[in-house]
Tab-separated table of C-alpha atoms in Angstrom:
chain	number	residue	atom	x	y	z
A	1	UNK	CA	-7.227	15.626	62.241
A	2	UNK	CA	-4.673	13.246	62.211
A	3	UNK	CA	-6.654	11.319	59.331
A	4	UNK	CA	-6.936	14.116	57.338
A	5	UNK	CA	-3.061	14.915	57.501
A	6	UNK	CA	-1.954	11.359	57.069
A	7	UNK	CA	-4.783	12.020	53.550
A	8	UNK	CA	-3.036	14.885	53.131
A	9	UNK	CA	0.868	13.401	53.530
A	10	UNK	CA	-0.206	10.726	51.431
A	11	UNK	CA	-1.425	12.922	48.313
A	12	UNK	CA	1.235	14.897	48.292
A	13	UNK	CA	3.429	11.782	48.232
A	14	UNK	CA	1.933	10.719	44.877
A	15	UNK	CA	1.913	13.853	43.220
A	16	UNK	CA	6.091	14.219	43.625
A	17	UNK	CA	6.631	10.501	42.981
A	18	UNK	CA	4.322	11.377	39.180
A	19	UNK	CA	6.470	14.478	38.767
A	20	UNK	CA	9.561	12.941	39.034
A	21	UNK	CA	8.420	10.132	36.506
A	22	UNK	CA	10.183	10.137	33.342
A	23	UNK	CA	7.815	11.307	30.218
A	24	UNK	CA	6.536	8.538	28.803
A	25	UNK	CA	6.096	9.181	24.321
A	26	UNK	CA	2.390	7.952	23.200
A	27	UNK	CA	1.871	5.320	20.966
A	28	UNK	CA	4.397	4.491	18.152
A	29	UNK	CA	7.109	6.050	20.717
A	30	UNK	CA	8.952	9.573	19.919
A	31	UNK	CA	8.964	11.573	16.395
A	32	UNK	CA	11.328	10.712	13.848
A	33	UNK	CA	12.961	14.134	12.893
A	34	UNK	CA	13.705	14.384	8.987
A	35	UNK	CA	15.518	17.521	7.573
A	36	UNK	CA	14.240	17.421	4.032
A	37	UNK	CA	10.907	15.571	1.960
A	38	UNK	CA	13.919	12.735	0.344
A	39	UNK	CA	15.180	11.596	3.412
A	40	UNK	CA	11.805	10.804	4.873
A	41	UNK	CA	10.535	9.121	2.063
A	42	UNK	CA	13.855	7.197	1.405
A	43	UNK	CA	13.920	6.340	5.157
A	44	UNK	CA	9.907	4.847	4.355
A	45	UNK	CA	11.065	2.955	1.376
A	46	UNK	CA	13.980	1.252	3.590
A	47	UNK	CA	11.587	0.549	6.111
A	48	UNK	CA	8.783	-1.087	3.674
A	49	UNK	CA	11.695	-3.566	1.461
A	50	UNK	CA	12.604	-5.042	5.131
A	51	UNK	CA	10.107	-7.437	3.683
A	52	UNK	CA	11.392	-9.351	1.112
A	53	UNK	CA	9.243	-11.936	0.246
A	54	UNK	CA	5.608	-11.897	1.129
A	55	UNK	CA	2.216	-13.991	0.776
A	56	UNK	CA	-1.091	-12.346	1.141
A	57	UNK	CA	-4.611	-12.992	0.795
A	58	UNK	CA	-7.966	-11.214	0.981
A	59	UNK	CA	-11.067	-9.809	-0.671
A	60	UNK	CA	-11.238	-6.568	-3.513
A	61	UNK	CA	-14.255	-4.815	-3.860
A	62	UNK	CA	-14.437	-2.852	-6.510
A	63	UNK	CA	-17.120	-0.061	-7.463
A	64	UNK	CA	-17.603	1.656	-10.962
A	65	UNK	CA	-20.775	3.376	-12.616
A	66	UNK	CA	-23.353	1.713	-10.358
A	67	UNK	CA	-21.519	-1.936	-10.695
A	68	UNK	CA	-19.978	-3.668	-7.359
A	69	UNK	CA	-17.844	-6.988	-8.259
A	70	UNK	CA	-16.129	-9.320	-4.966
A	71	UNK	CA	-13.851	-11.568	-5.342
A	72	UNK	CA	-11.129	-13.096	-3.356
A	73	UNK	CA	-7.259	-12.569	-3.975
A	74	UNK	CA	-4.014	-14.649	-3.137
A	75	UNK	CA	-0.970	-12.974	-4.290
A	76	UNK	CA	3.421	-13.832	-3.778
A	77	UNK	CA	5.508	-11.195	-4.219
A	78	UNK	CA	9.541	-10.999	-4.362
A	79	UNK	CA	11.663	-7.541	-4.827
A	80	UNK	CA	12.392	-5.852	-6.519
A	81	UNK	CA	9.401	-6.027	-8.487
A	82	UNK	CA	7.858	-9.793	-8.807
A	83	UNK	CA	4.050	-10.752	-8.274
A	84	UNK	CA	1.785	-13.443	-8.582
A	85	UNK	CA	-1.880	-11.971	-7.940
A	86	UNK	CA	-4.665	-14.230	-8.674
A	87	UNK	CA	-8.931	-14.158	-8.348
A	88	UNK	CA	-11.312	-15.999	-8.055
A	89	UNK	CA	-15.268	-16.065	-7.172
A	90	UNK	CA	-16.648	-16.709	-3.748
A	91	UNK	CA	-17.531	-19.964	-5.239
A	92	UNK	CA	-14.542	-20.845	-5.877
A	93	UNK	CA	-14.393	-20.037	-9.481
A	94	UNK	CA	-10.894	-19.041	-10.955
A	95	UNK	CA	-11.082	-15.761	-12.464
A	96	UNK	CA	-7.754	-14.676	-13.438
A	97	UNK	CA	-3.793	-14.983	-13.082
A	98	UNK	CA	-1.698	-12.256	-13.798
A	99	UNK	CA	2.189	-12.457	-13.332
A	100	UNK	CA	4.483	-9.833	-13.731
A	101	UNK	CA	8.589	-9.597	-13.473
A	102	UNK	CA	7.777	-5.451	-13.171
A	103	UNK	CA	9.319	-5.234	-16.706
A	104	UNK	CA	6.274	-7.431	-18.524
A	105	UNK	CA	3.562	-9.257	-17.632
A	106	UNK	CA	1.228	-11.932	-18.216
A	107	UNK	CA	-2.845	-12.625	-17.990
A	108	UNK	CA	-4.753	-15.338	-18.309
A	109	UNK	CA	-8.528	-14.014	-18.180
A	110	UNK	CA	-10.488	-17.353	-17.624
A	111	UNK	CA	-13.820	-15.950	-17.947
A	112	UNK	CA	-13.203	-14.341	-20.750
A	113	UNK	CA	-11.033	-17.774	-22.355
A	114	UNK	CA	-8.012	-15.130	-23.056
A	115	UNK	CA	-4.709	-14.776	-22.532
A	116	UNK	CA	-2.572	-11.525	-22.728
A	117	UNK	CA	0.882	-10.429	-22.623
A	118	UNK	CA	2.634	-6.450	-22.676
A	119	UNK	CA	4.867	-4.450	-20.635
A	120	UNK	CA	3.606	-4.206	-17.385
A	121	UNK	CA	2.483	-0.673	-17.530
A	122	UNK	CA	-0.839	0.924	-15.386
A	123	UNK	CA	-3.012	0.586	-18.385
A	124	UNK	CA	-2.231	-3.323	-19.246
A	125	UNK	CA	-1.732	-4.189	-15.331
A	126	UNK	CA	-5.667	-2.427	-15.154
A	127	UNK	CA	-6.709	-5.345	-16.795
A	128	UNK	CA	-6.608	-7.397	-13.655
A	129	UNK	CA	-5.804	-4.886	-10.351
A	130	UNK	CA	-7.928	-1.783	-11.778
A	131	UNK	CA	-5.493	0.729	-10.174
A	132	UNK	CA	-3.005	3.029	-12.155
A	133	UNK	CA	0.298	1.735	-11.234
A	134	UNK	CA	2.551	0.072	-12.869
A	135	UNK	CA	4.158	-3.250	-11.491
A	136	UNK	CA	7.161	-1.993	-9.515
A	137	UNK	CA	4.932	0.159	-7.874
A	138	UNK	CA	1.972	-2.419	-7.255
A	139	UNK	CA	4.363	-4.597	-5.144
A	140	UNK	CA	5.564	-1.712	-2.806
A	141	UNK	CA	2.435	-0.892	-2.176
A	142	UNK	CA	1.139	-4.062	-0.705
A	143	UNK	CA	3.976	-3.284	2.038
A	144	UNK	CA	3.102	0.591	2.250
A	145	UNK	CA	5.560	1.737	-0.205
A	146	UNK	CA	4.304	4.869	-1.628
A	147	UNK	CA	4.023	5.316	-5.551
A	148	UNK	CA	6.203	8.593	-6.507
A	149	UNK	CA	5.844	11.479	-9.398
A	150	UNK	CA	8.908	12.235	-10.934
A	151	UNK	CA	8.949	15.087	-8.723
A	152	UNK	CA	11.007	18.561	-9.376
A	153	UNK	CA	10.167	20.041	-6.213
A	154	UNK	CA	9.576	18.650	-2.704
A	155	UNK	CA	8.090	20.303	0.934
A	156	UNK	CA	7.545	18.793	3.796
A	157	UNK	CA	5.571	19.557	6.545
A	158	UNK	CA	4.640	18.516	10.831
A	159	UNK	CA	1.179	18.367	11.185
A	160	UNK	CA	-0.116	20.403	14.648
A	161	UNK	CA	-0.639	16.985	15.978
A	162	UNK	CA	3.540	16.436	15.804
A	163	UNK	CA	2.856	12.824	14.836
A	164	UNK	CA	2.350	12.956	11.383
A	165	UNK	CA	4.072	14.413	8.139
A	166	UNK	CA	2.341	15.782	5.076
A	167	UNK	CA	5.103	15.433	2.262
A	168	UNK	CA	4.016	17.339	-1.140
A	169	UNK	CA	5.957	16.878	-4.462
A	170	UNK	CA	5.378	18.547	-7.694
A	171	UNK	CA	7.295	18.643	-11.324
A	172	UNK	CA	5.336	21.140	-14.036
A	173	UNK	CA	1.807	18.437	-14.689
A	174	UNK	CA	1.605	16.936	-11.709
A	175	UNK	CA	1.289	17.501	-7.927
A	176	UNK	CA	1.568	14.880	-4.962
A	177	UNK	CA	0.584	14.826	-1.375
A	178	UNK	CA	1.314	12.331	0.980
A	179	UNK	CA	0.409	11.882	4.435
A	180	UNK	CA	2.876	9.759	6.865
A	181	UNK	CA	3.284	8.658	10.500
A	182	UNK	CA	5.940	10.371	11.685
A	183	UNK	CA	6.778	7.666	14.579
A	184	UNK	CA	6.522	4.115	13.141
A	185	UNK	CA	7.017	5.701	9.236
A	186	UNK	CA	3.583	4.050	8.213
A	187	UNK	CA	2.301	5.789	5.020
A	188	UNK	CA	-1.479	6.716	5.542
A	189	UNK	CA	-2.324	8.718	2.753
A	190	UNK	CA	-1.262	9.281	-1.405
A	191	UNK	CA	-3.436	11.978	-3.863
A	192	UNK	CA	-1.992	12.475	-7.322
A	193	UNK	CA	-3.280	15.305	-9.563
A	194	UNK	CA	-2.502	16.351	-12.892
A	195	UNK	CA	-3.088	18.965	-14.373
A	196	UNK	CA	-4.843	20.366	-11.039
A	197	UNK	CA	-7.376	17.092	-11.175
A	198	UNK	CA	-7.578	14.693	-8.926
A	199	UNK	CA	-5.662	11.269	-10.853
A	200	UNK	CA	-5.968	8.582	-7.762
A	201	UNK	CA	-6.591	8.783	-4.132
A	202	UNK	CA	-4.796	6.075	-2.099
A	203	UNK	CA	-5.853	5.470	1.930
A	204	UNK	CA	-3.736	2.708	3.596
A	205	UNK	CA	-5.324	1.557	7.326
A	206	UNK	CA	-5.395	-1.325	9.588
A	207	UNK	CA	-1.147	-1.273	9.755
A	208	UNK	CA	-0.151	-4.796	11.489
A	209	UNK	CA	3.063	-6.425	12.550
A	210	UNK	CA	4.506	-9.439	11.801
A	211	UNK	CA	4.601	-9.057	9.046
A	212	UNK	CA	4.181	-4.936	9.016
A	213	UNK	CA	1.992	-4.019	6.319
A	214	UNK	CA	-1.518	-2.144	5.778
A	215	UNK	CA	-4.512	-4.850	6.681
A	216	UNK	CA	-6.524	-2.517	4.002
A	217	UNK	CA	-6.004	-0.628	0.878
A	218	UNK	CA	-8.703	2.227	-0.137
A	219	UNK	CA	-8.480	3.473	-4.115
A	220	UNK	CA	-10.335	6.040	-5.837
A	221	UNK	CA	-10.234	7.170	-9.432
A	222	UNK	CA	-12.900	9.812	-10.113
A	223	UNK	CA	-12.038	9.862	-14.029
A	224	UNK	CA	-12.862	6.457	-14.089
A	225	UNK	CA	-15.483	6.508	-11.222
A	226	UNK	CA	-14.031	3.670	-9.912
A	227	UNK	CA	-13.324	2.211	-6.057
A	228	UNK	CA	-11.351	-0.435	-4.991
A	229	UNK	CA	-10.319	-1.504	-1.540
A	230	UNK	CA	-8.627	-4.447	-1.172
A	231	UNK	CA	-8.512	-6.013	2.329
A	232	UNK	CA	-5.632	-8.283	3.967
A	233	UNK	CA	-6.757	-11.287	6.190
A	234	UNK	CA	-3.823	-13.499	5.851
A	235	UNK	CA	-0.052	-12.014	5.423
A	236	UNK	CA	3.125	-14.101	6.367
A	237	UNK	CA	6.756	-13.451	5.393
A	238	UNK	CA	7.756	-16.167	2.743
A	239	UNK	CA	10.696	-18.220	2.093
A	240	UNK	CA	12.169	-18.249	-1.422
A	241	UNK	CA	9.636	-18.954	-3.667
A	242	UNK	CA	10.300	-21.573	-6.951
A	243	UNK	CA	10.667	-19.859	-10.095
A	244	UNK	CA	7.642	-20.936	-11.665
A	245	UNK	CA	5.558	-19.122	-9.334
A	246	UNK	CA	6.232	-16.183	-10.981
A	247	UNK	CA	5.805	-17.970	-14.803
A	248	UNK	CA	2.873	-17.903	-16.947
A	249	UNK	CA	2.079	-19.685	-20.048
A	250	UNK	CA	-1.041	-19.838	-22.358
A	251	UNK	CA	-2.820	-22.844	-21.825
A	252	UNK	CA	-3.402	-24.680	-25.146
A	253	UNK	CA	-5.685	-23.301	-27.357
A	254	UNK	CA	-6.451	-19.826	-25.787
A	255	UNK	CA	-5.184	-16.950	-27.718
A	256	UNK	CA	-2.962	-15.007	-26.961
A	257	UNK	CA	-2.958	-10.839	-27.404
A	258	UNK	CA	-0.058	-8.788	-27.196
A	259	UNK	CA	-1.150	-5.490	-26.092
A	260	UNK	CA	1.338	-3.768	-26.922
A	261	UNK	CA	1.423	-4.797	-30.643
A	262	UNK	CA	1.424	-2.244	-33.307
């Protein structure tokens, strides 16, 4: 008897010193409250330029009509809108260089023995990172930036779970949704349409720190049947970089195309 109370005595013991524990938030700690769509996404924007300067490199795979092409990747980048993003073969064959100040770019195509220059718009930038963004938006999203619509109207919404936000913007062509953590502000998810068709679908996983940024980025663009995902296996913060890095000049003899040329 005296066993069984002392079992007894002891479980009670327990269960008030675990009810008068403090609450302890889950992983990523507590919700970060946001009153409107702006403030969240201004408050993710802050939190992905913490990074200034930043080295990467990894793999892209990319998918289209049947095709599947690897290569490796090494790219510098410097806000506001500076990067150096260069291929090459997994025999160490240079593919391509492409440099870009966010305003206009340059590409050397080494395969192809070319070398082009244009503003550094989705449709030239395609040449070398098949995705449709333009430069500015390129280098946020290597540290979770998302790319933004010109939106007209904004919502935002909690998830059930009450750890993640679904943010939706719209103007009169275009609609886009965006999924976020609502504790550590990571952005998870983008979908553009236009028109009420699907333009890209963006996936960013594998978020790391030090530095914080997405280990993997996911891209889909059904009018051009194309995926991409681009994986991270070495990222460091940077120190100033020389500005040559982010310089490109024809090398003598290839040609050079201006694409936007009349």
């Amino acid at each position: 008897m005296n066993a069984a109370r002392a079992r007894v005595g002891a479980a009670l013991l327990i269960a008030l010193c675990l009810g008068g524990c403090p609450h302890r938030p889950g992983p990523g700690g507590p919700l970060q409250r946001f009153e409107d769509a702006p403030a969240l996404l201004e408050a993710v924007r802050q939190q992905a330029q913490k990074l200034e300067r930043l080295r990467v490199r990894g793999t892209v795979l990319a998918r289209r009509e049947g095709q599947r092409v690897k290569a490796r990747f090494a790219a510098a980048t410097a806000l506001p809108a500076r990067l150096r993003f260069e291929t090459e073969s997994f025999f160490d064959q240079p593919v391509s260089i492409l440099v870009t100040d966010g305003m206009e770019f340059s590409l050397w195509d080494m395969e192809g023995g070319r070398f082009f220059v244009g503003r550094a718009t989705p449709a030239n930038l395609s040449r070398a990172i098949p995705v449709f963004l333009d430069g500015p938006e390129v280098v946020g999203l290597l540290r979770g930036e998302p790319p933004l619509i010109a939106f007209a109207e904004s919502r935002l919404e909690l998830e059930p779970d009450g750890a993640h936000y679904l943010v939706w913007l719209s103007n009169s062509r275009e609609r886009e949704r965006l999924r976020i953590d609502g504790r550590e502000l990571k952005l998870l998810e983008v979908e553009v349409e236009v028109e009420g068709r699907r333009l890209y679908l963006l996936k960013l996983a594998a978020w790391e720190d030090r530095p914080r940024l997405p280990r993997e980025i996911s891209f889909e663009m059904p009018s051009q049947k194309l995926e991409l995902t681009l994986k991270v296996r070495q990222a460091e913060a940077a120190e100033p970089f020389a500005e040559d890095v982010f310089r490109l000049a024809a090398p003598p003899g290839v040609p050079v195309e201006n694409l936007d040329a009349p």
